[in-house]
Amino acid sequence: MPARLGNFLIFVVLTIITIGLYPLFFFVTRQQETVELLKDIKEELKKS
């Protein structure tokens, strides 16, 4: 029984870490896409 409880606690900790990292990953990738889009817009404006 203690082994099962230990495994469950490890699962809970890893789940909390994963859920905490996902918003950071989403924010960073979203910012990168925004920067690329703005660079493209800037280049198009320079051409015209």
GROMACS .gro file of N, CA and C in nm:
model
  144
    1MET      N    1   0.082  -0.120   0.000
    1MET     CA    2   0.000   0.000   0.000
    1MET      C    3   0.086   0.127   0.000
    2PRO      N    4   0.194   0.135   0.079
    2PRO     CA    5   0.275   0.258   0.077
    2PRO      C    6   0.339   0.282  -0.059
    3ALA      N    7   0.372   0.175  -0.132
    3ALA     CA    8   0.433   0.191  -0.264
    3ALA      C    9   0.333   0.254  -0.361
    4ARG      N   10   0.208   0.211  -0.351
    4ARG     CA   11   0.105   0.267  -0.438
    4ARG      C   12   0.081   0.414  -0.406
    5LEU      N   13   0.084   0.447  -0.278
    5LEU     CA   14   0.065   0.586  -0.237
    5LEU      C   15   0.183   0.672  -0.285
    6GLY      N   16   0.304   0.618  -0.275
    6GLY     CA   17   0.422   0.690  -0.323
    6GLY      C   18   0.416   0.714  -0.474
    7ASN      N   19   0.375   0.611  -0.547
    7ASN     CA   20   0.361   0.628  -0.692
    7ASN      C   21   0.256   0.731  -0.727
    8PHE      N   22   0.147   0.732  -0.651
    8PHE     CA   23   0.042   0.830  -0.676
    8PHE      C   24   0.092   0.971  -0.647
    9LEU      N   25   0.166   0.989  -0.540
    9LEU     CA   26   0.219   1.122  -0.508
    9LEU      C   27   0.318   1.170  -0.615
   10ILE      N   28   0.400   1.080  -0.665
   10ILE     CA   29   0.491   1.116  -0.775
   10ILE      C   30   0.410   1.157  -0.897
   11PHE      N   31   0.304   1.084  -0.927
   11PHE     CA   32   0.217   1.117  -1.040
   11PHE      C   33   0.157   1.256  -1.022
   12VAL      N   34   0.108   1.285  -0.903
   12VAL     CA   35   0.047   1.416  -0.876
   12VAL      C   36   0.150   1.528  -0.893
   13VAL      N   37   0.270   1.510  -0.840
   13VAL     CA   38   0.374   1.612  -0.851
   13VAL      C   39   0.411   1.636  -0.997
   14LEU      N   40   0.432   1.530  -1.073
   14LEU     CA   41   0.467   1.545  -1.214
   14LEU      C   42   0.354   1.610  -1.294
   15THR      N   43   0.230   1.578  -1.258
   15THR     CA   44   0.115   1.640  -1.325
   15THR      C   45   0.112   1.790  -1.297
   16ILE      N   46   0.135   1.830  -1.175
   16ILE     CA   47   0.135   1.972  -1.140
   16ILE      C   48   0.247   2.045  -1.213
   17ILE      N   49   0.365   1.984  -1.221
   17ILE     CA   50   0.477   2.046  -1.293
   17ILE      C   51   0.443   2.062  -1.441
   18THR      N   52   0.386   1.958  -1.500
   18THR     CA   53   0.352   1.961  -1.642
   18THR      C   54   0.247   2.069  -1.670
   19ILE      N   55   0.145   2.074  -1.589
   19ILE     CA   56   0.039   2.175  -1.609
   19ILE      C   57   0.097   2.314  -1.588
   20GLY      N   58   0.195   2.328  -1.501
   20GLY     CA   59   0.258   2.458  -1.479
   20GLY      C   60   0.347   2.501  -1.593
   21LEU      N   61   0.409   2.405  -1.664
   21LEU     CA   62   0.498   2.438  -1.774
   21LEU      C   63   0.423   2.466  -1.904
   22TYR      N   64   0.306   2.408  -1.921
   22TYR     CA   65   0.234   2.425  -2.047
   22TYR      C   66   0.199   2.571  -2.077
   23PRO      N   67   0.147   2.649  -1.982
   23PRO     CA   68   0.118   2.789  -2.014
   23PRO      C   69   0.242   2.867  -2.054
   24LEU      N   70   0.355   2.839  -1.993
   24LEU     CA   71   0.480   2.906  -2.031
   24LEU      C   72   0.517   2.870  -2.174
   25PHE      N   73   0.510   2.742  -2.209
   25PHE     CA   74   0.539   2.697  -2.345
   25PHE      C   75   0.445   2.764  -2.444
   26PHE      N   76   0.316   2.769  -2.411
   26PHE     CA   77   0.216   2.831  -2.499
   26PHE      C   78   0.248   2.978  -2.520
   27PHE      N   79   0.281   3.049  -2.413
   27PHE     CA   80   0.310   3.192  -2.421
   27PHE      C   81   0.433   3.218  -2.507
   28VAL      N   82   0.539   3.141  -2.486
   28VAL     CA   83   0.663   3.161  -2.561
   28VAL      C   84   0.642   3.133  -2.710
   29THR      N   85   0.576   3.024  -2.744
   29THR     CA   86   0.554   2.992  -2.884
   29THR      C   87   0.461   3.094  -2.949
   30ARG      N   88   0.364   3.142  -2.875
   30ARG     CA   89   0.273   3.244  -2.929
   30ARG      C   90   0.349   3.374  -2.957
   31GLN      N   91   0.441   3.412  -2.868
   31GLN     CA   92   0.521   3.533  -2.888
   31GLN      C   93   0.611   3.517  -3.011
   32GLN      N   94   0.669   3.400  -3.029
   32GLN     CA   95   0.755   3.376  -3.145
   32GLN      C   96   0.675   3.390  -3.275
   33GLU      N   97   0.553   3.336  -3.278
   33GLU     CA   98   0.469   3.348  -3.396
   33GLU      C   99   0.433   3.493  -3.422
   34THR      N  100   0.406   3.568  -3.317
   34THR     CA  101   0.371   3.708  -3.332
   34THR      C  102   0.488   3.787  -3.388
   35VAL      N  103   0.608   3.760  -3.339
   35VAL     CA  104   0.726   3.830  -3.387
   35VAL      C  105   0.748   3.800  -3.536
   36GLU      N  106   0.734   3.675  -3.575
   36GLU     CA  107   0.751   3.638  -3.716
   36GLU      C  108   0.647   3.709  -3.804
   37LEU      N  109   0.524   3.713  -3.757
   37LEU     CA  110   0.418   3.780  -3.832
   37LEU      C  111   0.447   3.929  -3.847
   38LEU      N  112   0.492   3.991  -3.740
   38LEU     CA  113   0.525   4.134  -3.745
   38LEU      C  114   0.643   4.160  -3.839
   39LYS      N  115   0.740   4.069  -3.842
   39LYS     CA  116   0.852   4.085  -3.935
   39LYS      C  117   0.802   4.079  -4.079
   40ASP      N  118   0.711   3.985  -4.107
   40ASP     CA  119   0.656   3.974  -4.241
   40ASP      C  120   0.580   4.101  -4.279
   41ILE      N  121   0.501   4.153  -4.189
   41ILE     CA  122   0.426   4.277  -4.215
   41ILE      C  123   0.521   4.391  -4.241
   42LYS      N  124   0.626   4.400  -4.163
   42LYS     CA  125   0.726   4.506  -4.180
   42LYS      C  126   0.790   4.499  -4.318
   43GLU      N  127   0.825   4.378  -4.360
   43GLU     CA  128   0.886   4.362  -4.493
   43GLU      C  129   0.788   4.400  -4.603
   44GLU      N  130   0.663   4.364  -4.589
   44GLU     CA  131   0.562   4.400  -4.689
   44GLU      C  132   0.543   4.551  -4.696
   45LEU      N  133   0.547   4.617  -4.582
   45LEU     CA  134   0.531   4.762  -4.580
   45LEU      C  135   0.652   4.830  -4.643
   46LYS      N  136   0.770   4.775  -4.625
   46LYS     CA  137   0.890   4.831  -4.687
   46LYS      C  138   0.883   4.821  -4.839
   47LYS      N  139   0.826   4.712  -4.889
   47LYS     CA  140   0.817   4.690  -5.033
   47LYS      C  141   0.720   4.788  -5.099
   48SER      N  142   0.615   4.826  -5.029
   48SER     CA  143   0.515   4.912  -5.091
   48SER      C  144   0.540   5.060  -5.069
   0.00000   0.00000   0.00000
